[in-house]
Tab-separated table of C-alpha atoms and ligand atoms in Angstrom:
chain	number	residue	atom	x	y	z
A	833	MET	CA	34.056	62.652	59.274
A	834	ILE	CA	37.646	63.378	60.210
A	835	ASP	CA	38.489	62.149	63.688
A	836	ALA	CA	41.181	64.644	64.658
A	837	LEU	CA	41.970	62.708	67.829
A	838	ARG	CA	42.749	59.474	66.048
A	839	LEU	CA	43.723	60.144	62.468
A	840	THR	CA	47.403	59.448	61.855
A	841	ALA	CA	49.390	61.470	59.327
A	842	GLU	CA	49.778	58.338	57.224
A	843	GLU	CA	46.013	57.795	57.147
A	844	ALA	CA	45.490	61.480	56.382
A	845	LYS	CA	47.863	61.227	53.444
A	846	LYS	CA	45.973	58.231	52.059
A	847	LEU	CA	42.679	60.138	52.266
A	848	LEU	CA	44.244	63.166	50.611
A	849	ASP	CA	45.859	61.097	47.844
A	850	ALA	CA	42.565	59.327	47.146
A	851	ARG	CA	40.813	62.725	47.146
A	852	GLU	CA	38.436	61.513	49.819
A	853	ILE	CA	39.090	64.682	51.758
A	854	SER	CA	40.488	68.024	50.655
A	855	GLY	CA	43.501	69.690	52.205
A	856	ALA	CA	41.266	72.536	53.356
A	857	GLU	CA	38.850	70.145	55.121
A	858	LEU	CA	41.699	68.401	56.837
A	859	PHE	CA	43.264	71.677	57.968
A	860	ALA	CA	39.893	72.896	59.271
A	861	ALA	CA	39.367	69.700	61.283
A	862	TYR	CA	42.288	70.762	63.489
A	863	ALA	CA	42.142	74.539	63.172
A	864	GLU	CA	38.515	74.724	64.260
A	865	ARG	CA	39.041	72.838	67.495
A	866	ASP	CA	39.102	74.952	70.609
A	867	ASP	CA	42.568	75.226	72.119
A	868	ASP	CA	41.539	75.092	75.761
A	869	LEU	CA	44.900	73.416	76.477
A	870	HIS	CA	46.825	76.519	75.428
A	871	ALA	CA	48.920	74.286	73.204
A	872	PHE	CA	49.433	77.084	70.707
A	873	LEU	CA	50.966	80.515	71.075
A	874	TYR	CA	49.871	81.367	67.549
A	875	ARG	CA	47.446	79.707	65.140
A	876	CYS	CA	47.750	80.293	61.399
A	877	ASP	CA	45.188	80.821	58.688
A	878	ASP	CA	45.176	77.987	56.176
A	879	PRO	CA	48.194	78.586	53.946
A	880	GLY	CA	46.732	76.284	51.258
A	881	GLY	CA	48.554	73.424	49.577
A	882	ASP	CA	47.794	69.741	49.369
A	883	GLY	CA	49.699	68.300	52.299
A	884	ILE	CA	49.154	67.255	55.887
A	885	PRO	CA	48.853	69.971	58.559
A	886	ILE	CA	51.607	70.306	61.120
A	887	ALA	CA	52.352	72.322	64.260
A	888	LEU	CA	55.834	73.664	64.990
A	889	LYS	CA	57.354	74.448	68.360
A	890	ASP	CA	57.772	78.165	68.694
A	891	VAL	CA	61.558	78.011	68.746
A	892	ILE	CA	61.502	77.105	65.042
A	893	GLY	CA	61.837	80.204	62.906
A	894	THR	CA	58.994	80.684	60.416
A	895	LYS	CA	59.162	83.471	57.842
A	896	GLY	CA	56.586	86.164	58.560
A	897	VAL	CA	54.982	84.075	61.335
A	898	PRO	CA	55.601	85.053	64.981
A	899	THR	CA	58.428	83.093	66.614
A	900	THR	CA	58.705	83.962	70.281
A	901	ALA	CA	60.520	81.003	71.859
A	902	GLY	CA	58.086	81.528	74.732
A	903	SER	CA	59.812	84.793	75.632
A	904	LYS	CA	58.585	88.349	75.980
A	905	ILE	CA	61.857	89.503	74.505
A	906	LEU	CA	60.813	88.002	71.142
A	907	GLU	CA	57.104	88.801	71.400
A	908	SER	CA	57.179	91.113	68.396
A	909	TYR	CA	59.781	89.200	66.385
A	910	LEU	CA	58.901	88.129	62.845
A	911	PRO	CA	61.637	86.036	61.224
A	912	VAL	CA	62.668	87.090	57.733
A	913	TYR	CA	63.524	83.524	56.718
A	914	ASP	CA	62.395	79.977	57.432
A	915	ALA	CA	64.409	77.572	59.548
A	916	THR	CA	65.624	74.706	57.346
A	917	VAL	CA	63.232	72.299	59.073
A	918	ALA	CA	60.305	74.674	58.415
A	919	ALA	CA	61.385	74.996	54.775
A	920	ASN	CA	61.581	71.187	54.514
A	921	CYS	CA	58.021	70.914	55.817
A	922	LYS	CA	56.868	73.481	53.255
A	923	ARG	CA	58.666	71.678	50.458
A	924	HIS	CA	56.678	68.566	51.365
A	925	GLY	CA	53.473	70.577	51.185
A	926	LEU	CA	52.849	70.421	54.942
A	927	ARG	CA	50.479	73.186	56.067
A	928	LEU	CA	51.406	75.168	59.129
A	929	LEU	CA	48.686	75.046	61.797
A	930	GLY	CA	50.580	77.271	64.170
A	931	LYS	CA	53.368	77.641	66.679
A	932	THR	CA	53.254	75.688	69.905
A	933	ASN	CA	53.964	76.752	73.453
A	934	THR	CA	57.331	76.168	75.059
A	935	ASP	CA	59.201	77.026	78.206
A	936	GLU	CA	61.060	80.270	77.603
A	937	PHE	CA	63.988	79.533	75.283
A	938	ALA	CA	63.158	75.833	75.785
A	939	MET	CA	64.398	76.011	79.372
A	940	GLY	CA	62.140	73.856	81.476
A	941	SER	CA	60.266	70.591	81.845
A	942	SER	CA	56.656	71.730	82.156
A	943	THR	CA	55.939	74.818	79.942
A	944	GLU	CA	55.397	76.739	83.182
A	945	ASN	CA	58.403	78.872	82.255
A	946	SER	CA	56.622	80.159	79.147
A	947	ALA	CA	56.180	83.927	79.374
A	948	PHE	CA	52.686	83.358	77.995
A	949	GLY	CA	51.426	80.876	80.568
A	950	PRO	CA	51.535	77.082	80.732
A	951	SER	CA	49.946	74.511	78.442
A	952	ARG	CA	47.755	71.798	79.913
A	953	ASN	CA	47.939	68.030	79.654
A	954	PRO	CA	45.097	66.597	77.535
A	955	TRP	CA	44.876	63.592	79.890
A	956	ASP	CA	44.281	65.860	82.891
A	957	PRO	CA	44.156	69.626	82.361
A	958	ALA	CA	45.230	70.247	85.967
A	959	ARG	CA	48.591	68.732	85.079
A	960	VAL	CA	51.554	69.841	82.984
A	961	PRO	CA	52.139	68.398	79.513
A	962	GLY	CA	55.881	68.261	80.220
A	963	GLY	CA	58.412	70.535	78.643
A	964	SER	CA	59.911	72.315	77.144
A	965	GLY	CA	57.930	71.162	74.110
A	966	GLY	CA	54.700	70.697	76.038
A	967	GLY	CA	52.695	72.651	73.479
A	968	SER	CA	53.584	70.288	70.631
A	969	ALA	CA	52.874	67.221	72.763
A	970	ALA	CA	49.549	68.610	74.019
A	971	ALA	CA	48.553	69.572	70.456
A	972	VAL	CA	49.176	66.054	69.146
A	973	SER	CA	47.413	64.150	71.914
A	974	GLY	CA	44.671	66.777	72.205
A	975	GLY	CA	43.654	66.427	68.547
A	976	LEU	CA	44.885	69.887	67.583
A	977	ALA	CA	47.522	68.597	65.160
A	978	PRO	CA	48.222	65.190	63.601
A	979	TRP	CA	51.920	65.634	64.270
A	980	ALA	CA	54.375	68.327	65.277
A	981	LEU	CA	58.014	69.258	65.564
A	982	GLY	CA	59.720	69.840	68.867
A	983	SER	CA	63.286	70.534	69.906
A	984	ASP	CA	65.282	68.621	72.469
A	985	THR	CA	68.331	69.786	74.386
A	986	GLY	CA	68.052	67.588	77.478
A	987	GLY	CA	64.707	65.870	77.002
A	988	SER	CA	62.254	68.408	75.591
A	989	ILE	CA	60.825	66.058	72.961
A	990	LYS	CA	61.051	62.755	74.819
A	991	GLN	CA	59.719	63.919	78.202
A	992	PRO	CA	56.585	65.779	76.976
A	993	SER	CA	55.864	62.860	74.635
A	994	ALA	CA	56.040	60.571	77.650
A	995	LEU	CA	53.755	62.738	79.761
A	996	CYS	CA	51.175	63.163	76.966
A	997	GLY	CA	51.242	59.618	75.543
A	998	ASN	CA	52.882	60.466	72.210
A	999	VAL	CA	55.693	58.988	70.211
A	1000	GLY	CA	58.620	61.404	70.097
A	1001	LEU	CA	62.109	61.160	68.656
A	1002	ARG	CA	65.171	63.060	69.670
A	1003	PRO	CA	67.403	62.363	66.666
A	1004	THR	CA	71.149	61.755	66.714
A	1005	TYR	CA	72.971	65.054	67.107
A	1006	GLY	CA	73.876	66.292	63.632
A	1007	THR	CA	71.115	64.592	61.664
A	1008	VAL	CA	68.677	67.526	61.662
A	1009	SER	CA	69.564	71.120	60.821
A	1010	ARG	CA	69.471	73.753	63.563
A	1011	PHE	CA	69.594	76.598	61.024
A	1012	GLY	CA	66.935	79.155	61.911
A	1013	VAL	CA	66.052	77.471	65.208
A	1014	VAL	CA	66.341	79.717	68.285
A	1015	ALA	CA	69.547	78.476	69.915
A	1016	PHE	CA	69.622	77.316	73.533
A	1017	ALA	CA	72.687	75.061	73.885
A	1018	SER	CA	74.125	74.500	70.431
A	1019	SER	CA	76.093	71.324	71.161
A	1020	LEU	CA	72.900	69.651	72.414
A	1021	ASP	CA	69.920	71.174	70.537
A	1022	GLN	CA	68.173	68.869	68.060
A	1023	VAL	CA	64.817	69.243	66.320
A	1024	GLY	CA	62.649	66.142	66.069
A	1025	PRO	CA	59.144	64.781	65.483
A	1026	VAL	CA	56.220	64.252	67.846
A	1027	ALA	CA	53.536	61.917	66.489
A	1028	LYS	CA	50.735	59.491	67.276
A	1029	ASN	CA	52.694	56.427	66.245
A	1030	VAL	CA	56.165	55.271	65.300
A	1031	ARG	CA	55.573	55.151	61.550
A	1032	ASP	CA	54.419	58.782	61.470
A	1033	CYS	CA	57.412	59.683	63.605
A	1034	ALA	CA	59.776	57.956	61.166
A	1035	TYR	CA	58.105	59.571	58.178
A	1036	LEU	CA	58.365	63.061	59.667
A	1037	TYR	CA	61.984	62.404	60.597
A	1038	SER	CA	62.684	61.506	56.954
A	1039	ILE	CA	61.278	64.902	55.914
A	1040	ILE	CA	63.552	66.930	58.203
A	1041	ALA	CA	66.779	64.882	58.408
A	1042	GLY	CA	69.851	65.324	56.276
A	1043	ARG	CA	72.817	67.521	55.551
A	1044	ASP	CA	72.235	71.242	55.372
A	1045	ALA	CA	74.924	73.588	54.065
A	1046	ASN	CA	73.654	76.210	56.535
A	1047	ASP	CA	74.434	74.029	59.560
A	1048	THR	CA	77.943	72.634	59.390
A	1049	THR	CA	77.274	70.155	62.194
A	1050	THR	CA	74.845	68.220	59.984
A	1051	VAL	CA	75.724	65.059	58.077
A	1052	GLU	CA	74.155	62.753	55.509
A	1053	VAL	CA	71.878	60.241	57.232
A	1054	PRO	CA	71.079	56.611	56.441
A	1055	GLU	CA	67.890	56.229	54.428
A	1056	VAL	CA	64.881	56.135	56.748
A	1057	GLU	CA	62.987	52.835	56.735
A	1058	LEU	CA	59.318	52.952	57.680
A	1059	PRO	CA	59.031	50.086	60.166
A	1060	THR	CA	56.848	47.056	59.469
A	1061	ALA	CA	58.373	44.322	61.655
A	1062	GLN	CA	56.121	42.756	64.276
A	1063	ASP	CA	58.852	40.988	66.204
A	1064	LEU	CA	62.174	41.765	67.849
A	1065	LYS	CA	64.038	38.608	66.833
A	1066	GLY	CA	67.772	38.999	67.250
A	1067	MET	CA	67.513	42.443	68.848
A	1068	ARG	CA	69.839	42.803	71.838
A	1069	ILE	CA	68.239	45.086	74.401
A	1070	GLY	CA	70.155	46.347	77.421
A	1071	VAL	CA	68.479	47.386	80.643
A	1072	PRO	CA	70.758	49.832	82.494
A	1073	THR	CA	70.256	49.072	86.172
A	1074	GLU	CA	70.825	52.640	87.381
A	1075	MET	CA	68.271	54.040	84.935
A	1076	ASN	CA	65.597	51.543	85.836
A	1077	GLU	CA	66.115	51.517	89.571
A	1078	ALA	CA	66.956	55.169	90.245
A	1079	ASP	CA	65.494	56.835	93.315
A	1080	GLY	CA	62.422	58.807	92.472
A	1081	ILE	CA	61.021	56.494	89.792
A	1082	GLU	CA	57.360	56.072	90.669
A	1083	PRO	CA	56.276	52.450	91.247
A	1084	GLY	CA	53.567	52.743	88.575
A	1085	VAL	CA	56.156	53.916	86.057
A	1086	SER	CA	58.533	51.060	86.942
A	1087	ALA	CA	55.747	48.511	86.649
A	1088	ALA	CA	54.643	49.645	83.180
A	1089	VAL	CA	58.213	49.737	81.917
A	1090	ARG	CA	58.984	46.311	83.352
A	1091	LYS	CA	55.950	44.888	81.579
A	1092	ALA	CA	57.082	46.408	78.287
A	1093	ILE	CA	60.530	44.860	78.725
A	1094	GLU	CA	58.963	41.438	79.347
A	1095	LEU	CA	56.880	41.947	76.233
A	1096	ALA	CA	60.048	42.752	74.252
A	1097	GLU	CA	61.486	39.454	75.422
A	1098	SER	CA	58.372	37.581	74.332
A	1099	LEU	CA	58.731	39.205	70.900
A	1100	GLY	CA	62.146	37.594	70.541
A	1101	ALA	CA	64.514	40.226	71.923
A	1102	GLU	CA	67.554	39.145	73.906
A	1103	VAL	CA	67.274	41.217	77.066
A	1104	GLY	CA	70.225	41.678	79.403
A	1105	GLU	CA	71.315	43.925	82.236
A	1106	CYS	CA	73.897	46.628	81.746
A	1107	SER	CA	75.262	49.561	83.667
A	1108	LEU	CA	75.703	53.310	83.129
A	1109	PRO	CA	76.652	54.354	86.660
A	1110	ARG	CA	78.567	57.551	86.012
A	1111	SER	CA	76.214	58.795	83.305
A	1112	VAL	CA	73.296	58.681	85.713
A	1113	ASP	CA	75.242	60.021	88.694
A	1114	TYR	CA	76.811	62.967	86.890
A	1115	GLY	CA	74.565	63.544	83.864
A	1116	VAL	CA	72.303	66.220	85.324
A	1117	ALA	CA	75.146	68.103	87.046
A	1118	CYS	CA	77.210	68.028	83.876
A	1119	TYR	CA	74.258	69.202	81.774
A	1120	TYR	CA	73.575	72.109	84.121
A	1121	LEU	CA	77.055	73.437	83.473
A	1122	VAL	CA	77.351	72.788	79.738
A	1123	ALA	CA	73.834	73.890	78.758
A	1124	PRO	CA	73.788	77.160	80.758
A	1125	ALA	CA	77.330	77.971	79.588
A	1126	GLU	CA	76.235	77.713	75.968
A	1127	ALA	CA	72.956	79.484	76.737
A	1128	SER	CA	74.721	82.431	78.350
A	1129	SER	CA	76.646	82.902	75.139
A	1130	ASN	CA	73.694	82.260	72.786
A	1131	LEU	CA	71.345	84.592	74.658
A	1132	ALA	CA	73.813	87.486	74.515
A	1133	ARG	CA	72.274	88.396	71.154
A	1134	TYR	CA	69.042	89.588	72.797
A	1135	ASP	CA	70.327	93.044	73.503
A	1136	GLY	CA	67.496	95.258	72.300
A	1137	ALA	CA	69.523	96.336	69.285
A	1138	ARG	CA	68.929	93.362	67.022
A	1139	TYR	CA	65.737	91.480	67.853
A	1140	GLY	CA	62.342	92.058	69.357
A	1141	LEU	CA	61.898	94.040	72.527
A	1142	ARG	CA	63.761	97.274	73.237
A	1143	SER	CA	63.338	99.091	76.548
A	1144	ASP	CA	64.383	102.681	77.120
A	1145	GLY	CA	67.745	103.581	78.635
A	1146	ASP	CA	69.881	106.699	78.842
A	1147	ASP	CA	72.737	105.172	76.886
A	1148	PHE	CA	73.436	101.915	75.051
A	1149	ARG	CA	74.469	100.039	78.154
A	1150	GLU	CA	71.398	101.166	80.094
A	1151	MET	CA	69.178	100.222	77.145
A	1152	VAL	CA	70.651	96.692	76.970
A	1153	MET	CA	70.275	96.219	80.710
A	1154	ALA	CA	66.692	97.470	80.744
A	1155	THR	CA	65.757	95.298	77.744
A	1156	ARG	CA	67.173	92.140	79.304
A	1157	HIS	CA	65.692	92.983	82.683
A	1158	ASP	CA	62.213	93.478	81.204
A	1159	GLY	CA	62.311	90.867	78.454
A	1160	LEU	CA	63.836	87.772	80.034
A	1161	GLY	CA	62.115	85.603	82.629
A	1162	ASP	CA	63.601	84.116	85.784
A	1163	GLU	CA	64.784	80.803	84.287
A	1164	PRO	CA	66.802	82.272	81.387
A	1165	LYS	CA	68.261	84.812	83.834
A	1166	ARG	CA	69.211	82.019	86.236
A	1167	ARG	CA	70.908	80.078	83.428
A	1168	ILE	CA	72.722	83.121	82.055
A	1169	MET	CA	74.152	83.726	85.518
A	1170	ILE	CA	75.153	80.087	86.070
A	1171	GLY	CA	76.659	79.889	82.593
A	1172	THR	CA	78.545	83.165	82.826
A	1173	TYR	CA	79.946	82.118	86.185
A	1174	ALA	CA	81.006	78.699	84.873
A	1175	LEU	CA	82.812	80.318	81.949
A	1176	SER	CA	84.458	83.141	83.881
A	1177	SER	CA	88.230	83.249	84.165
A	1178	GLY	CA	89.457	81.486	87.246
A	1179	TYR	CA	86.428	79.168	87.304
A	1180	TYR	CA	86.468	77.925	83.710
A	1181	ASP	CA	88.644	74.849	84.317
A	1182	ALA	CA	86.936	73.894	87.558
A	1183	TYR	CA	83.426	74.041	86.118
A	1184	TYR	CA	83.124	74.171	82.345
A	1185	GLY	CA	86.372	72.318	81.638
A	1186	LYS	CA	85.511	69.624	84.166
A	1187	ALA	CA	81.997	69.274	82.754
A	1188	GLN	CA	83.425	68.747	79.270
A	1189	ARG	CA	85.626	65.962	80.572
A	1190	VAL	CA	82.662	64.365	82.339
A	1191	ARG	CA	80.743	64.612	79.083
A	1192	THR	CA	83.452	62.640	77.308
A	1193	MET	CA	83.240	60.017	80.041
A	1194	ILE	CA	79.461	59.779	79.575
A	1195	ARG	CA	79.917	59.341	75.836
A	1196	ARG	CA	82.469	56.555	76.381
A	1197	GLU	CA	80.331	54.798	78.942
A	1198	HIS	CA	77.466	54.672	76.442
A	1199	ALA	CA	79.756	53.531	73.611
A	1200	GLU	CA	80.882	50.592	75.747
A	1201	VAL	CA	77.307	49.517	76.414
A	1202	PHE	CA	76.532	49.621	72.687
A	1203	GLU	CA	79.324	47.153	71.983
A	1204	LYS	CA	77.021	44.536	73.518
A	1205	PHE	CA	73.536	45.893	72.853
A	1206	ASP	CA	71.610	47.277	69.881
A	1207	LEU	CA	69.607	49.549	72.128
A	1208	ILE	CA	68.894	50.251	75.780
A	1209	VAL	CA	65.620	50.944	77.566
A	1210	SER	CA	64.419	52.819	80.632
A	1211	PRO	CA	61.527	54.981	81.738
A	1212	THR	CA	61.613	58.310	79.892
A	1213	SER	CA	60.481	60.294	82.903
A	1214	PRO	CA	60.664	59.079	86.505
A	1215	THR	CA	57.120	60.307	87.058
A	1216	VAL	CA	53.852	60.671	85.206
A	1217	ALA	CA	52.563	64.187	84.514
A	1218	PHE	CA	52.724	66.306	87.674
A	1219	ALA	CA	50.297	69.008	88.738
A	1220	ILE	CA	50.651	72.544	87.438
A	1221	GLY	CA	52.458	74.454	90.202
A	1222	GLU	CA	53.808	71.337	91.933
A	1223	LYS	CA	57.454	71.896	90.991
A	1224	ALA	CA	57.319	75.429	89.622
A	1225	GLY	CA	58.909	76.980	92.716
A	1226	ASN	CA	61.700	74.433	92.985
A	1227	PRO	CA	64.193	74.498	90.098
A	1228	LEU	CA	66.138	71.506	91.456
A	1229	ALA	CA	63.060	69.259	91.595
A	1230	MET	CA	62.274	70.359	88.044
A	1231	TYR	CA	65.840	69.654	86.858
A	1232	LEU	CA	65.774	66.165	88.386
A	1233	ASN	CA	62.778	65.276	86.248
A	1234	ASP	CA	65.299	65.025	83.384
A	1235	LEU	CA	67.500	62.483	85.176
A	1236	LEU	CA	66.858	59.744	82.624
A	1237	THR	CA	66.666	61.782	79.412
A	1238	ILE	CA	69.804	63.869	79.897
A	1239	PRO	CA	72.648	61.291	79.798
A	1240	SER	CA	72.033	60.112	76.224
A	1241	CYS	CA	71.555	63.734	75.104
A	1242	MET	CA	74.995	64.550	76.497
A	1243	ALA	CA	76.322	61.601	74.482
A	1244	GLY	CA	74.660	62.868	71.266
A	1245	LEU	CA	72.570	59.720	70.938
A	1246	PRO	CA	69.094	59.220	69.495
A	1247	GLY	CA	66.175	58.435	71.790
A	1248	LEU	CA	62.605	57.434	71.070
A	1249	ASN	CA	59.725	57.686	73.508
A	1250	ILE	CA	56.778	55.372	73.092
A	1251	PRO	CA	53.819	55.173	75.458
A	1252	CYS	CA	53.852	51.844	77.284
A	1253	GLY	CA	50.885	51.970	79.647
A	1254	LEU	CA	49.068	53.978	82.256
A	1255	SER	CA	49.751	54.728	85.887
A	1256	GLU	CA	47.014	56.470	87.852
A	1257	GLY	CA	45.250	56.986	84.532
A	1258	LEU	CA	48.204	58.902	83.069
A	1259	PRO	CA	50.580	57.811	80.309
A	1260	VAL	CA	53.938	56.218	81.082
A	1261	GLY	CA	56.732	56.652	78.534
A	1262	LEU	CA	59.329	54.064	77.574
A	1263	GLN	CA	62.637	55.414	76.326
A	1264	LEU	CA	64.605	53.497	73.693
A	1265	ILE	CA	68.140	54.743	73.152
A	1266	GLY	CA	70.479	53.619	70.408
A	1267	PRO	CA	73.993	54.324	69.215
A	1268	GLN	CA	74.569	57.224	66.807
A	1269	PHE	CA	72.520	57.017	63.591
A	1270	ALA	CA	70.522	54.010	64.837
A	1271	GLU	CA	67.169	55.707	64.216
A	1272	ASN	CA	66.002	52.814	62.006
A	1273	THR	CA	66.679	50.354	64.826
A	1274	LEU	CA	64.687	52.517	67.235
A	1275	PHE	CA	61.800	52.741	64.760
A	1276	ARG	CA	61.819	48.987	64.213
A	1277	ALA	CA	61.821	48.162	67.907
A	1278	GLY	CA	59.388	50.945	68.741
A	1279	HIS	CA	56.938	49.837	66.085
A	1280	ALA	CA	57.002	46.175	67.088
A	1281	LEU	CA	56.487	47.083	70.742
A	1282	GLU	CA	53.780	49.592	69.903
A	1283	GLN	CA	51.824	46.939	68.003
A	1284	ALA	CA	52.132	44.480	70.860
A	1285	LEU	CA	51.310	47.032	73.568
A	1286	GLY	CA	48.188	48.339	71.853
A	1287	PHE	CA	48.269	51.606	73.822
A	1288	ASP	CA	45.336	53.880	72.965
A	1289	VAL	CA	46.885	57.305	72.359
A	1290	VAL	CA	43.607	59.187	72.756
A	1291	PRO	CA	43.322	60.576	76.296
A	1292	GLU	CA	40.692	58.640	78.235
A	1293	ARG	CA	38.579	61.684	79.027
A	1294	LEU	CA	38.340	62.586	75.317
A	1295	ARG	CA	37.347	59.136	74.030
B	1129	LIG	N1	64.331	70.378	80.898
B	1129	LIG	C1	65.650	70.592	80.388
B	1129	LIG	C2	66.067	72.015	80.636
B	1129	LIG	O1	65.372	72.676	81.316
B	1129	LIG	C3	65.711	70.245	78.931
B	1129	LIG	C4	65.084	71.268	78.075
B	1129	LIG	C5	65.227	70.967	76.620
B	1129	LIG	O2	65.503	69.843	76.214
B	1129	LIG	N2	65.101	72.005	75.825
B	1129	LIG	O3	67.070	72.464	80.187
């Protein structure tokens, strides 16, 4: 029997290669499970093929398959081409299970901003799975998909992975094509894998990474090495004080992370303190100028004339206003207003220009730390999964949940979440951040730690 909750993609591939299971059986093992978590916005019929099934976040354009980005404005939109990452999955024979839930236009940290209702955390259905890619994370830990793709602008792969007990990678900016992916903030958006373990994560990254002529920000990437090392000998690991002692980090989260750091030391890593004071102090504020500014420009295309929803209006202007009024939810509207304000003449230098300079400072501060360390560690999220509704009415509390994931995103750096323990019966995520293009280092360290930690990725209540 196929154990959808435990089977890794690597194990699935072995079974498929040995013809011990058929592709159709494997697909059915996931497709037939009840989605009481609302992980999916759309589930596909078996497209056939001989590869491993996969779920894609609903911001990833899929030819002829609904792609809503969690928004009413795209409810009826059917892309006429595949995003490069979706095409790469197809080329590898991966079979599309469906499209996973997301906060509207990937704006959020809980999936509660999805126009189609929130997803639930497989560890405790009364809690959020994180966001924006909560659907992908819930699907992987809930046994609805062996692995998935998410997208990460300020933490949307790492944070849901942390809250659902998955391994998730936000790749270095420029390693994975954004072509055909619904744009939120183009200088930050990156697609990346969500998986049950580090090796699967690395393997999926190898399928999607690389230069794409359709996205001029992409580059050739170093060959991906599937990690095997069991130790961390010679690895220099920095522990940024501000990111490990920030206000608001729950004691249970701190304790699990501290234990993982001690374990890293016992595996041979050289652990030392370091400091990223300005990145932590200004990261969130800087992000909430840069990301909305880019979003306000990117979302201008949803005007009723080109995509999806069109509401009635007496003239073109009225039609555009009615469409955007009806089709966009509160969070995208809030960001469009913040972004438009930050970019408006007279305010541009004070807000957007200043934020860009702060971003450069954040990048430099990280670069300095990586002169001494191969990677740095911190909690991924200051808290474990919170209750549905707990922060939904308070945008600032929601934004602060990204305190620890945002700085490295602003710096364009790769980050890997691995589960490192439980607090109050809920997963705690450890964030490993490296310099640009250091994905192999993250995989190596993540794999060694994962082996030593022995975290059981299957939610306790489903075992
Ligand atoms: N939670 C952050 C936001 O709301 C990050 C989202 C993301 O990475 N897409 O913008």
